[in-house]
XYZ file of C-alpha atoms in Angstrom:
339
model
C 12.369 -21.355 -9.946
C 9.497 -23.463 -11.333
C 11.278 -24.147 -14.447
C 14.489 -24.327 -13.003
C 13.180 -27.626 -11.236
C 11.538 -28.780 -13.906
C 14.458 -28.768 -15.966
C 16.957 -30.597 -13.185
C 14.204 -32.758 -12.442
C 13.626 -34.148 -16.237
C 17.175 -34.184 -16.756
C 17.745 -37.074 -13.714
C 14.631 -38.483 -14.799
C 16.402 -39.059 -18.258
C 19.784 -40.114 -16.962
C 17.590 -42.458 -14.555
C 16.245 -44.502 -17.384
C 18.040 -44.160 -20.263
C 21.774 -44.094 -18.778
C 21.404 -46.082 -16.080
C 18.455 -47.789 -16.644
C 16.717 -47.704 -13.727
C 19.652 -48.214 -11.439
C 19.032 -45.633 -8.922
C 22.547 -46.246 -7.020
C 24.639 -45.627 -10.293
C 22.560 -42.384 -10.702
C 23.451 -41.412 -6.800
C 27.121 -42.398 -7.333
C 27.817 -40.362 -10.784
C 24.998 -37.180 -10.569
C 25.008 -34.804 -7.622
C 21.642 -35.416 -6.407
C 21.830 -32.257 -3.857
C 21.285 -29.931 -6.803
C 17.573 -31.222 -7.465
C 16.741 -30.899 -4.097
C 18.191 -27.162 -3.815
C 16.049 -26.432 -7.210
C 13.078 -27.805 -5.440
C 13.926 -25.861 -2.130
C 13.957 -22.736 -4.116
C 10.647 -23.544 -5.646
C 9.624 -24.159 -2.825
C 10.739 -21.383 -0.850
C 9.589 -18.875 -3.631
C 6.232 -20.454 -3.445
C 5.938 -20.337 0.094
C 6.854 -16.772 0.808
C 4.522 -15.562 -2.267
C 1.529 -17.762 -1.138
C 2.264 -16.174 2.924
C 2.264 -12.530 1.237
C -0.932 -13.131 -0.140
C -2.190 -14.686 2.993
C -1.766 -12.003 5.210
C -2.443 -9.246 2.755
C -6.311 -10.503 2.017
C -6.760 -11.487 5.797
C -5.807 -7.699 6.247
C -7.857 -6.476 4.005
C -10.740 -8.109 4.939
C -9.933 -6.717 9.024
C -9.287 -10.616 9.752
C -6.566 -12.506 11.906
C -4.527 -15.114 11.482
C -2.170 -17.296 13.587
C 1.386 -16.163 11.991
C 3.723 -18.257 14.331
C 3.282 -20.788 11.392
C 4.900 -19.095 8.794
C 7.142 -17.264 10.960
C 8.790 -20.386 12.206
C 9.923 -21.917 8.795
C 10.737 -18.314 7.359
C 13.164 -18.334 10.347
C 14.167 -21.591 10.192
C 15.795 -20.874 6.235
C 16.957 -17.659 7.206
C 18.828 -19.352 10.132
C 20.259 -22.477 8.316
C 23.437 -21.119 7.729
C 22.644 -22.287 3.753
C 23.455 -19.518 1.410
C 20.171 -18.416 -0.524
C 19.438 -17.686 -3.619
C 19.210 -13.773 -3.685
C 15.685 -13.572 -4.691
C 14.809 -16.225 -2.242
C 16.384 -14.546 0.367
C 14.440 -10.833 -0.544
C 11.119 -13.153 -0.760
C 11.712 -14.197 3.052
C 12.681 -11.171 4.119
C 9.506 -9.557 2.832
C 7.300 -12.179 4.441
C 9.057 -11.811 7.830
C 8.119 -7.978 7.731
C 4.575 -8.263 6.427
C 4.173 -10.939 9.260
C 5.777 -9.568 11.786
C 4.684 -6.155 11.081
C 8.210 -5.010 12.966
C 8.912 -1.973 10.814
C 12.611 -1.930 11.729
C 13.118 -4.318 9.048
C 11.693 -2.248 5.788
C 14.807 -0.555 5.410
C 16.623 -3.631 4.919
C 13.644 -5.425 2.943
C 13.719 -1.732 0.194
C 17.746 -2.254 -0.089
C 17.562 -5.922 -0.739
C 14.588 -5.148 -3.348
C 16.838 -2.458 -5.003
C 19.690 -5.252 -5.571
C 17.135 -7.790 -6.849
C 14.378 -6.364 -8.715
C 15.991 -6.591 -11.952
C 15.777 -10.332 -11.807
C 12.530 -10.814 -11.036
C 9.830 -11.444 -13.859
C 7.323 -8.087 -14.698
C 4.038 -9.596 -12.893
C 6.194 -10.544 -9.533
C 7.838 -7.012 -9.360
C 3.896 -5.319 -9.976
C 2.699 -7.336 -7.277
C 5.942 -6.783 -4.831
C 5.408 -3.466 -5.321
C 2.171 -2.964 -4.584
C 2.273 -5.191 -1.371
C 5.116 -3.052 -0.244
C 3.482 0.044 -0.703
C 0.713 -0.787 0.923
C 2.495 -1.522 3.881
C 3.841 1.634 3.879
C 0.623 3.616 3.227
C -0.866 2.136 6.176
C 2.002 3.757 8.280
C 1.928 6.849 6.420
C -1.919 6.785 7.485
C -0.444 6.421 10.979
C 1.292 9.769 10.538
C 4.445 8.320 10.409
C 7.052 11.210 8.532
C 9.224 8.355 7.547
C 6.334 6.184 5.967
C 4.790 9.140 4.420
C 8.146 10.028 2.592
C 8.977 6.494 1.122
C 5.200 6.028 0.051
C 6.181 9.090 -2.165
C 9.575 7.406 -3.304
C 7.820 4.205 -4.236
C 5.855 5.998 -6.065
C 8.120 7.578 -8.216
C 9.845 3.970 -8.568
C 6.838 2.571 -9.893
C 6.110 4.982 -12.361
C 10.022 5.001 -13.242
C 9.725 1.307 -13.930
C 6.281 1.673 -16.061
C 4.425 -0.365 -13.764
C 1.168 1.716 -12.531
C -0.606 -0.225 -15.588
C -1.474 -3.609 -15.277
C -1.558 -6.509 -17.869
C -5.057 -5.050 -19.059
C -3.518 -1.622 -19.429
C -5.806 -0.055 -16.806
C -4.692 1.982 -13.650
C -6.441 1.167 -10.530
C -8.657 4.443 -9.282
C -7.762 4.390 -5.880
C -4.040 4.481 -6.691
C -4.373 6.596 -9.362
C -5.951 9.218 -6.701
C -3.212 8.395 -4.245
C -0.508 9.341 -7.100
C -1.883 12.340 -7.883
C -1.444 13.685 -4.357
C 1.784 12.400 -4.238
C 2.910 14.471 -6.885
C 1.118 17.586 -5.592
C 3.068 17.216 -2.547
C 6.393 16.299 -3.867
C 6.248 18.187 -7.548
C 3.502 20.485 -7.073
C 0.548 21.080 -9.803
C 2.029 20.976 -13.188
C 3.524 17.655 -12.305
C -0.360 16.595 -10.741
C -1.931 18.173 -13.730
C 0.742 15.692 -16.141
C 0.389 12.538 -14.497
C -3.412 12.947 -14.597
C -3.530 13.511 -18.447
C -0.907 10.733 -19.457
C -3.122 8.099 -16.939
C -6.594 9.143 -17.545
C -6.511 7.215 -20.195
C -5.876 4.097 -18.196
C -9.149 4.472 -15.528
C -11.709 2.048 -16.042
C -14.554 3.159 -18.322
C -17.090 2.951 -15.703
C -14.884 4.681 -12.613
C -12.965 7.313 -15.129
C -14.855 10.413 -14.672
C -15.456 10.788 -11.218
C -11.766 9.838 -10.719
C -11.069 12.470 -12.635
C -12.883 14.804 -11.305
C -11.970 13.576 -7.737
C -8.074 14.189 -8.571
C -8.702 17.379 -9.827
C -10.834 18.632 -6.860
C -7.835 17.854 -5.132
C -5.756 19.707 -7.151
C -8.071 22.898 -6.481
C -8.032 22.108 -2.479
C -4.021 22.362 -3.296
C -4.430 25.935 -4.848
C -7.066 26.879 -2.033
C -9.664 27.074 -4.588
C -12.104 25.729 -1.931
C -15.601 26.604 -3.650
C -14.555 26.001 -7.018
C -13.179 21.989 -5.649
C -16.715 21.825 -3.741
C -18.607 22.336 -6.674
C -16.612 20.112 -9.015
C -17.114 17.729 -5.860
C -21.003 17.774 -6.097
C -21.230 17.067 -9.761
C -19.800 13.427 -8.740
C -22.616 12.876 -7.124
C -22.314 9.514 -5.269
C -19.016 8.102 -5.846
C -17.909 4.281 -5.427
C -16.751 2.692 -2.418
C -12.910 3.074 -3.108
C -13.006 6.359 -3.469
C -15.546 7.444 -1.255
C -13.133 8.032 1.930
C -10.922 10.461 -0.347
C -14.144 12.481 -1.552
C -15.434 12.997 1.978
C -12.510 14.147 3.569
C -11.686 16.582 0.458
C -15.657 17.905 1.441
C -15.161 18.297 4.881
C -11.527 19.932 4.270
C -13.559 22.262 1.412
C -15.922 22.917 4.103
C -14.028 23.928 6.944
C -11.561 26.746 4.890
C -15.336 27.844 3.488
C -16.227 28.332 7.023
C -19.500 26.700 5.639
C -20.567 25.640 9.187
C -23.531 23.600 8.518
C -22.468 21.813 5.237
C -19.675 20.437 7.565
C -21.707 19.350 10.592
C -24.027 17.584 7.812
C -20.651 16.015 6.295
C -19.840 15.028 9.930
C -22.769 13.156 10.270
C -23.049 11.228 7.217
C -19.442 10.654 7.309
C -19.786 9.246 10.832
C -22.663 6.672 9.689
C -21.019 5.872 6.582
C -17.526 4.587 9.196
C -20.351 2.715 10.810
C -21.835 0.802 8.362
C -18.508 0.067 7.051
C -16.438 -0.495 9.688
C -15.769 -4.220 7.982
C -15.246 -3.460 4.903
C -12.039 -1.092 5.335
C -8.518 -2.252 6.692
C -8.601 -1.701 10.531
C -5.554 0.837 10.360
C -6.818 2.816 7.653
C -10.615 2.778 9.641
C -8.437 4.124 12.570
C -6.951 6.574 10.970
C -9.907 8.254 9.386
C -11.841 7.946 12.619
C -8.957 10.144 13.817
C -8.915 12.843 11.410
C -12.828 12.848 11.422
C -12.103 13.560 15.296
C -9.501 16.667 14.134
C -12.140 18.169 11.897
C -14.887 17.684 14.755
C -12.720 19.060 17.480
C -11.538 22.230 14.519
C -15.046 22.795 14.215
C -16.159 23.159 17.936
C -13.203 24.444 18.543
C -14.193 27.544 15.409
C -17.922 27.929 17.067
C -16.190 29.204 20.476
C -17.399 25.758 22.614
C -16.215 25.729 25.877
C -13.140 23.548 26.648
C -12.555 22.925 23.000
C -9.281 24.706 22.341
C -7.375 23.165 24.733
C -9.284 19.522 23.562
C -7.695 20.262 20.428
C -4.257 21.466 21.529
C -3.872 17.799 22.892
C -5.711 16.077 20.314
C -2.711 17.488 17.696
C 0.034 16.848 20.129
C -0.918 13.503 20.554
C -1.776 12.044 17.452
C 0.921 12.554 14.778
C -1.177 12.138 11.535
C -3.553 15.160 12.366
C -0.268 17.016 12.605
C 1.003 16.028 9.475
C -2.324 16.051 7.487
C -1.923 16.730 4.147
C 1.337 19.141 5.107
C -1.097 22.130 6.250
C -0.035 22.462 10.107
C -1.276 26.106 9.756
C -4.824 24.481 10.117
C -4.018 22.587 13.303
C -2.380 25.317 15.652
C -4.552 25.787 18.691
C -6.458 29.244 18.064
C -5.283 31.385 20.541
C-alpha cells in the first residue's frame, strides 16, 4: 500500500511539473485526483490497523490498559462509510475491531476473511497476523473455552502448512515450539509429537534448545503416563527460563499427583504459589488467571486425595464451575469428584 502511493503520488508529481507545469487546475481538470487520495487512505488505513494491533498486543502483554474508544471510533467510522475497501484493508479492520473489542463473536468472521486474503499479503505480515491471532485464541483456550481450544489446534496446523513457525532468522520461538508439540499430542498423538520435535529442534535457540527439548519430551512421557520417567527427565533441566517455566511446573505438579508423591507436590505447591507472586506482572492477566485456577484444581485434588474434611464436595464445584479445570489437558478422569 506504501508503494502503491508512492507510485500514484510521483506520477501526479510528474504530470504536475512537467505536463502542466505547475498549473495545478489543468492537473485537477485532466487527472482523477480521487485515486491518490484512496492510495493514501489505504496506506493509511493499513498503517493504522497494524500500528493498533501492536498497541494493544504489548499493552496486554505487559498486564497494562489502554483507552480503546480511540481506535474503535475511526475503525468504525471506515467500516461504516459505505466506501468499498480494499479486501486486505477491510480484514486489517476487522482484526483490530476484535483485538480491541475483545467481543469474540467476531473471530469467526475475522478467520474466514483471513482465509480469502492471506494469499495477498506479503510473508512477514501473514507471520505476524498469525501469531497475533493465535494468541488471541490461546488466551481463550486458557479460559477453557472448547471452541478456542479447537481452533488454537487448527491454526496451528495452518501455520505449519504455510511454513511459517520459523522466522526470518530461521529460529522457532521455545514457548511456541512447546505449545505445538502438545498440540499435536492431542490432535495426532505421539509419533506426530515425536516428528515435529525432530524436524524443529533444529530451529530452538542455542542457548534455550535443550531444556526445550527436554521439556517437550517430558510432556510426551506425561502423554504415555510415564509419570516417573517425565519427572526425572524434568529434574535434569534444572532451573528453566521464564517462558517456559509455567509449562515445567504444571507438568511437575501433574507428574506428582498420578505419582501420588504427596510431599513433592505440596513443595511444588508452594514454590509454584510464590513464583505467581513474584510474577504476577510479568505474565498476561488471563493467562495469570488461568494458572492461578488450575493451581487451585491441583490444591483442591490434593486435599481432596488426603481425606480433608469438606474437600470433595469443594472440588465437585470447583470443576463444575470453572470450565478449563474440566477440560485440562483432555484427562476429565482426573477431575471426577472421588466418591
Amino acid at each position: 500500500f506504501q508503494s502503491d502511493y508512492q507510485l500514484m503520488f510521483a506520477s501526479f508529481n510528474l504530470a504536475f511539473h512537467r505536463l502542466y507545469k505547475g498549473n495545478l487546475h489543468k492537473l485537477y481538470k485532466k487527472q482523477d485526483i480521487t485515486i491518490l487520495f484512496e492510495k493514501l487512505q489505504n496506506y493509511f488505513l493499513f498503517e493504522f490497523a497494524t500500528l493498533s494491533a501492536e498497541v494493544v498486543n504489548s499493552f496486554k502483554a505487559h498486564n497494562q490498559t489502554f483507552d480503546t474508544a480511540y481506535f474503535l471510533r475511526i475503525i468504525s467510522f471506515f467500516q461504516n462509510s459505505g466506501k468499498e475497501q480494499d479486501p486486505v484493508i477491510q480484514f486489517r479492520l476487522q482484526l483490530g475491531h476484535l483485538l480491541l473489542s475483545e467481543n469474540e463473536t467476531l473471530y469467526p468472521e475475522v478467520k474466514k476473511m483471513f482465509l480469502r486474503v492471506h494469499r495477498l499479503l506479503a510473508k512477514d505480515d501473514l507471520r505476524a497476523i498469525l501469531v497475533t491471532i493465535s494468541g488471541f485464541v490461546a488466551a481463550r483456550g486458557w479460559q477453557g473455552k472448547k471452541f478456542f481450544k479447537e481452533e488454537y489446534h487448527l491454526l496451528t496446523g495452518l501455520r505449519e502448512k504455510l511454513n511459517l513457525l520459523v522466522d526470518d532468522n530461521n529460529e522457532i520461538n521455545p514457548i511456541a515450539f512447546s505449545n505445538y508439540v502438545q498440540s499435536k499430542l492431542k490432535r495426532k498423538g505421539k509419533k506426530e509429537a515425536l516428528s515435529f520435535i525432530r524436524k524443529y529442534e533444529s530451529h530452538l535457540p542455542k542457548q534455550s534448545q535443550t531444556e526445550t527439548v527436554q521439556l517437550a519430551l517430558a510432556g510426551v512421557l506425561f502423554y504415555e503416563n510415564k509419570f516417573e520417567e517425565a519427572v526425572q527427565l524434568l529434574l535434569t533441566i534444572g532451573k528453566p527460563f521464564f517462558g517456559s517455566e509455567i509449562t515445567y511446573r504444571w507438568l511437575l505438579l501433574k507428574c506428582y499427583y498420578e505419582l501420588k508423591q504427596w510431599d513433592r507436590l505440596q513443595a511444588t505447591i508452594e514454590t509454584s504459589e510464590k513464583f505467581l507472586k513474584n510474577n504476577v506482572h510479568q505474565l498476561p492477566a488471563q493467562i495469570f488467571s488461568s494458572i492461578k485456577k488450575n493451581l487451585e484444581a491441583i490444591k483442591l485434588l490434593y486435599r481432596n486425595a488426603m481425606d480433608e474434611k469438606g474437600y470433595a464436595q469443594k472440588l465437585k464445584s470447583f470443576i463444575e464451575n470453572n470450565a478449563a479445570i474440566k477440560e485440562m489437558d483432555g484427562r476429565k478422569r482426573k477431575l471426577e469428584t472421588k466418591r
